[in-house]
mmCIF file with all atom_site columns, C-alpha atoms in Angstrom:
data_model
loop_
_atom_site.group_PDB
_atom_site.id
_atom_site.type_symbol
_atom_site.label_atom_id
_atom_site.label_alt_id
_atom_site.label_comp_id
_atom_site.label_asym_id
_atom_site.label_entity_id
_atom_site.label_seq_id
_atom_site.pdbx_PDB_ins_code
_atom_site.Cartn_x
_atom_site.Cartn_y
_atom_site.Cartn_z
_atom_site.occupancy
_atom_site.B_iso_or_equiv
_atom_site.pdbx_formal_charge
_atom_site.auth_seq_id
_atom_site.auth_comp_id
_atom_site.auth_asym_id
_atom_site.auth_atom_id
_atom_site.pdbx_PDB_model_num
ATOM 1   C CA . UNK A 1 1   ? -0.221   0.155  -0.205 1.00 0.00 ? 353 UNK A CA 1
ATOM 2   C CA . UNK A 1 2   ? 1.143    3.192  -0.985 1.00 0.00 ? 354 UNK A CA 1
ATOM 3   C CA . UNK A 1 3   ? 1.472    6.464  0.795  1.00 0.00 ? 355 UNK A CA 1
ATOM 4   C CA . UNK A 1 4   ? -1.501   8.139  -1.196 1.00 0.00 ? 356 UNK A CA 1
ATOM 5   C CA . UNK A 1 5   ? -3.647   4.973  -0.525 1.00 0.00 ? 357 UNK A CA 1
ATOM 6   C CA . UNK A 1 6   ? -3.314   5.038  3.032  1.00 0.00 ? 358 UNK A CA 1
ATOM 7   C CA . UNK A 1 7   ? -4.365   8.552  2.867  1.00 0.00 ? 359 UNK A CA 1
ATOM 8   C CA . UNK A 1 8   ? -7.478   7.752  1.009  1.00 0.00 ? 360 UNK A CA 1
ATOM 9   C CA . UNK A 1 9   ? -8.245   5.003  3.213  1.00 0.00 ? 361 UNK A CA 1
ATOM 10  C CA . UNK A 1 10  ? -7.877   7.228  6.268  1.00 0.00 ? 362 UNK A CA 1
ATOM 11  C CA . UNK A 1 11  ? -9.698   9.970  4.693  1.00 0.00 ? 363 UNK A CA 1
ATOM 12  C CA . UNK A 1 12  ? -12.552  8.153  3.718  1.00 0.00 ? 364 UNK A CA 1
ATOM 13  C CA . UNK A 1 13  ? -12.349  6.487  7.416  1.00 0.00 ? 365 UNK A CA 1
ATOM 14  C CA . UNK A 1 14  ? -13.025  9.808  8.492  1.00 0.00 ? 366 UNK A CA 1
ATOM 15  C CA . UNK A 1 15  ? -15.166  10.505 6.964  1.00 0.00 ? 367 UNK A CA 1
ATOM 16  C CA . UNK A 1 16  ? -17.399  7.962  7.212  1.00 0.00 ? 368 UNK A CA 1
ATOM 17  C CA . UNK A 1 17  ? -17.126  7.786  10.949 1.00 0.00 ? 369 UNK A CA 1
ATOM 18  C CA . UNK A 1 18  ? -18.185  12.005 11.196 1.00 0.00 ? 370 UNK A CA 1
ATOM 19  C CA . UNK A 1 19  ? -20.993  11.370 8.754  1.00 0.00 ? 371 UNK A CA 1
ATOM 20  C CA . UNK A 1 20  ? -22.069  8.242  11.113 1.00 0.00 ? 372 UNK A CA 1
ATOM 21  C CA . UNK A 1 21  ? -21.092  11.068 13.953 1.00 0.00 ? 373 UNK A CA 1
ATOM 22  C CA . UNK A 1 22  ? -23.668  13.010 12.253 1.00 0.00 ? 374 UNK A CA 1
ATOM 23  C CA . UNK A 1 23  ? -26.873  10.456 11.674 1.00 0.00 ? 375 UNK A CA 1
ATOM 24  C CA . UNK A 1 24  ? -26.224  9.074  15.283 1.00 0.00 ? 376 UNK A CA 1
ATOM 25  C CA . UNK A 1 25  ? -26.556  13.133 16.992 1.00 0.00 ? 377 UNK A CA 1
ATOM 26  C CA . UNK A 1 26  ? -29.419  14.109 15.438 1.00 0.00 ? 378 UNK A CA 1
ATOM 27  C CA . UNK A 1 27  ? -30.991  10.223 15.553 1.00 0.00 ? 379 UNK A CA 1
ATOM 28  C CA . UNK A 1 28  ? -30.277  10.635 19.224 1.00 0.00 ? 380 UNK A CA 1
ATOM 29  C CA . UNK A 1 29  ? -31.493  14.386 18.796 1.00 0.00 ? 381 UNK A CA 1
ATOM 30  C CA . UNK A 1 30  ? -34.839  13.060 18.063 1.00 0.00 ? 382 UNK A CA 1
ATOM 31  C CA . UNK A 1 31  ? -35.365  10.864 20.567 1.00 0.00 ? 383 UNK A CA 1
ATOM 32  C CA . UNK A 1 32  ? -34.642  13.537 23.300 1.00 0.00 ? 384 UNK A CA 1
ATOM 33  C CA . UNK A 1 33  ? -36.968  16.135 21.524 1.00 0.00 ? 385 UNK A CA 1
ATOM 34  C CA . UNK A 1 34  ? -39.709  13.044 21.561 1.00 0.00 ? 386 UNK A CA 1
ATOM 35  C CA . UNK A 1 35  ? -39.265  12.045 25.537 1.00 0.00 ? 387 UNK A CA 1
ATOM 36  C CA . UNK A 1 36  ? -38.517  15.300 26.303 1.00 0.00 ? 388 UNK A CA 1
ATOM 37  C CA . UNK A 1 37  ? -42.532  15.841 25.271 1.00 0.00 ? 389 UNK A CA 1
ATOM 38  C CA . UNK A 1 38  ? -43.658  13.585 26.079 1.00 0.00 ? 390 UNK A CA 1
ATOM 39  C CA . UNK A 1 39  ? -42.352  14.504 30.319 1.00 0.00 ? 391 UNK A CA 1
ATOM 40  C CA . UNK A 1 40  ? -44.074  18.286 29.672 1.00 0.00 ? 392 UNK A CA 1
ATOM 41  C CA . UNK A 1 41  ? -47.166  15.961 27.954 1.00 0.00 ? 393 UNK A CA 1
ATOM 42  C CA . UNK A 1 42  ? -47.076  12.644 31.597 1.00 0.00 ? 394 UNK A CA 1
ATOM 43  C CA . UNK A 1 43  ? -46.679  16.618 33.760 1.00 0.00 ? 395 UNK A CA 1
ATOM 44  C CA . UNK A 1 44  ? -50.254  18.183 32.072 1.00 0.00 ? 396 UNK A CA 1
ATOM 45  C CA . UNK A 1 45  ? -51.595  14.942 32.126 1.00 0.00 ? 397 UNK A CA 1
ATOM 46  C CA . UNK A 1 46  ? -51.105  14.415 35.790 1.00 0.00 ? 398 UNK A CA 1
ATOM 47  C CA . UNK A 1 47  ? -51.388  18.433 36.314 1.00 0.00 ? 399 UNK A CA 1
ATOM 48  C CA . UNK A 1 48  ? -54.818  17.947 34.543 1.00 0.00 ? 400 UNK A CA 1
ATOM 49  C CA . UNK A 1 49  ? -55.640  14.757 36.167 1.00 0.00 ? 401 UNK A CA 1
ATOM 50  C CA . UNK A 1 50  ? -54.691  17.048 39.865 1.00 0.00 ? 402 UNK A CA 1
ATOM 51  C CA . UNK A 1 51  ? -57.350  19.747 39.192 1.00 0.00 ? 403 UNK A CA 1
ATOM 52  C CA . UNK A 1 52  ? -59.968  17.536 37.863 1.00 0.00 ? 404 UNK A CA 1
ATOM 53  C CA . UNK A 1 53  ? -60.059  15.621 40.938 1.00 0.00 ? 405 UNK A CA 1
ATOM 54  C CA . UNK A 1 54  ? -60.002  18.477 43.003 1.00 0.00 ? 406 UNK A CA 1
ATOM 55  C CA . UNK A 1 55  ? -63.556  19.984 40.628 1.00 0.00 ? 407 UNK A CA 1
ATOM 56  C CA . UNK A 1 56  ? -64.998  16.937 41.786 1.00 0.00 ? 408 UNK A CA 1
ATOM 57  C CA . UNK A 1 57  ? -63.951  17.027 45.047 1.00 0.00 ? 409 UNK A CA 1
ATOM 58  C CA . UNK A 1 58  ? -65.421  20.443 45.436 1.00 0.00 ? 410 UNK A CA 1
ATOM 59  C CA . UNK A 1 59  ? -68.954  19.196 43.247 1.00 0.00 ? 411 UNK A CA 1
ATOM 60  C CA . UNK A 1 60  ? -69.081  15.406 46.270 1.00 0.00 ? 412 UNK A CA 1
ATOM 61  C CA . UNK A 1 61  ? -68.744  18.637 49.326 1.00 0.00 ? 413 UNK A CA 1
ATOM 62  C CA . UNK A 1 62  ? -71.533  21.071 47.633 1.00 0.00 ? 414 UNK A CA 1
ATOM 63  C CA . UNK A 1 63  ? -73.866  18.232 46.258 1.00 0.00 ? 415 UNK A CA 1
ATOM 64  C CA . UNK A 1 64  ? -73.991  15.589 50.458 1.00 0.00 ? 416 UNK A CA 1
ATOM 65  C CA . UNK A 1 65  ? -74.531  19.788 51.146 1.00 0.00 ? 417 UNK A CA 1
ATOM 66  C CA . UNK A 1 66  ? -77.631  19.793 48.843 1.00 0.00 ? 418 UNK A CA 1
ATOM 67  C CA . UNK A 1 67  ? -78.776  17.039 49.665 1.00 0.00 ? 419 UNK A CA 1
ATOM 68  C CA . UNK A 1 68  ? -78.544  17.345 53.316 1.00 0.00 ? 420 UNK A CA 1
ATOM 69  C CA . UNK A 1 69  ? -80.184  21.384 52.534 1.00 0.00 ? 421 UNK A CA 1
ATOM 70  C CA . UNK A 1 70  ? -82.767  18.810 51.247 1.00 0.00 ? 422 UNK A CA 1
ATOM 71  C CA . UNK A 1 71  ? -83.297  16.493 52.793 1.00 0.00 ? 423 UNK A CA 1
ATOM 72  C CA . UNK A 1 72  ? -84.377  18.504 55.893 1.00 0.00 ? 424 UNK A CA 1
ATOM 73  C CA . UNK A 1 73  ? -86.600  20.761 53.914 1.00 0.00 ? 425 UNK A CA 1
ATOM 74  C CA . UNK A 1 74  ? -87.958  17.234 53.169 1.00 0.00 ? 426 UNK A CA 1
ATOM 75  C CA . UNK A 1 75  ? -88.514  16.524 56.907 1.00 0.00 ? 427 UNK A CA 1
ATOM 76  C CA . UNK A 1 76  ? -90.186  19.649 57.418 1.00 0.00 ? 428 UNK A CA 1
ATOM 77  C CA . UNK A 1 77  ? -92.561  19.497 54.801 1.00 0.00 ? 429 UNK A CA 1
ATOM 78  C CA . UNK A 1 78  ? -93.784  15.932 55.730 1.00 0.00 ? 430 UNK A CA 1
ATOM 79  C CA . UNK A 1 79  ? -94.351  17.782 59.518 1.00 0.00 ? 431 UNK A CA 1
ATOM 80  C CA . UNK A 1 80  ? -96.222  20.025 58.079 1.00 0.00 ? 432 UNK A CA 1
ATOM 81  C CA . UNK A 1 81  ? -98.487  17.222 55.386 1.00 0.00 ? 433 UNK A CA 1
ATOM 82  C CA . UNK A 1 82  ? -98.720  15.587 59.231 1.00 0.00 ? 434 UNK A CA 1
ATOM 83  C CA . UNK A 1 83  ? -100.071 18.268 60.840 1.00 0.00 ? 435 UNK A CA 1
ATOM 84  C CA . UNK A 1 84  ? -102.517 19.147 58.734 1.00 0.00 ? 436 UNK A CA 1
ATOM 85  C CA . UNK A 1 85  ? -103.424 15.848 57.774 1.00 0.00 ? 437 UNK A CA 1
ATOM 86  C CA . UNK A 1 86  ? -103.763 15.654 61.407 1.00 0.00 ? 438 UNK A CA 1
ATOM 87  C CA . UNK A 1 87  ? -106.689 19.163 61.697 1.00 0.00 ? 439 UNK A CA 1
ATOM 88  C CA . UNK A 1 88  ? -107.953 17.506 58.591 1.00 0.00 ? 440 UNK A CA 1
ATOM 89  C CA . UNK A 1 89  ? -109.287 14.625 60.404 1.00 0.00 ? 441 UNK A CA 1
ATOM 90  C CA . UNK A 1 90  ? -109.958 16.572 63.849 1.00 0.00 ? 442 UNK A CA 1
ATOM 91  C CA . UNK A 1 91  ? -111.730 18.688 61.602 1.00 0.00 ? 443 UNK A CA 1
ATOM 92  C CA . UNK A 1 92  ? -113.649 16.073 60.201 1.00 0.00 ? 444 UNK A CA 1
ATOM 93  C CA . UNK A 1 93  ? -114.020 13.989 63.503 1.00 0.00 ? 445 UNK A CA 1
ATOM 94  C CA . UNK A 1 94  ? -115.478 17.072 64.795 1.00 0.00 ? 446 UNK A CA 1
ATOM 95  C CA . UNK A 1 95  ? -117.771 17.949 61.992 1.00 0.00 ? 447 UNK A CA 1
ATOM 96  C CA . UNK A 1 96  ? -119.596 14.966 61.874 1.00 0.00 ? 448 UNK A CA 1
ATOM 97  C CA . UNK A 1 97  ? -120.224 14.620 66.048 1.00 0.00 ? 449 UNK A CA 1
ATOM 98  C CA . UNK A 1 98  ? -122.135 18.360 64.473 1.00 0.00 ? 450 UNK A CA 1
ATOM 99  C CA . UNK A 1 99  ? -124.013 16.220 62.108 1.00 0.00 ? 451 UNK A CA 1
ATOM 100 C CA . UNK A 1 100 ? -124.523 13.718 64.505 1.00 0.00 ? 452 UNK A CA 1
ATOM 101 C CA . UNK A 1 101 ? -126.154 16.033 66.767 1.00 0.00 ? 453 UNK A CA 1
ATOM 102 C CA . UNK A 1 102 ? -127.662 17.850 64.691 1.00 0.00 ? 454 UNK A CA 1
ATOM 103 C CA . UNK A 1 103 ? -129.587 15.094 63.263 1.00 0.00 ? 455 UNK A CA 1
ATOM 104 C CA . UNK A 1 104 ? -130.436 13.797 66.831 1.00 0.00 ? 456 UNK A CA 1
ATOM 105 C CA . UNK A 1 105 ? -131.572 17.157 67.667 1.00 0.00 ? 457 UNK A CA 1
ATOM 106 C CA . UNK A 1 106 ? -133.813 17.446 64.225 1.00 0.00 ? 458 UNK A CA 1
ATOM 107 C CA . UNK A 1 107 ? -135.186 14.088 64.739 1.00 0.00 ? 459 UNK A CA 1
ATOM 108 C CA . UNK A 1 108 ? -135.470 14.837 68.441 1.00 0.00 ? 460 UNK A CA 1
ATOM 109 C CA . UNK A 1 109 ? -137.955 17.685 67.509 1.00 0.00 ? 461 UNK A CA 1
ATOM 110 C CA . UNK A 1 110 ? -140.043 15.492 64.915 1.00 0.00 ? 462 UNK A CA 1
ATOM 111 C CA . UNK A 1 111 ? -141.432 13.707 67.531 1.00 0.00 ? 463 UNK A CA 1
#
């Protein structure tokens, strides 16, 4: 092998090494950017998940408060209804007594 051939082989080997390094750097840079974007996406998804969980907890607390309020209102309305039904029952009973007394008085006068 002559000196010129040796210089040519070494030059080609260095050129191939530089090209291979350049291609590998580009490939690894692309992989890092994808991974870095994926990490940001995962962090963003985690933040959105935390926000959704907080909103769910807030809504659950509001739902519990609304449920308790509606249940207490229902108990109050049921108590009012029971009192009204008792009053109506007593009024009907009183009316029946008055009607019976009237009928008895009417029969007594008819004799």
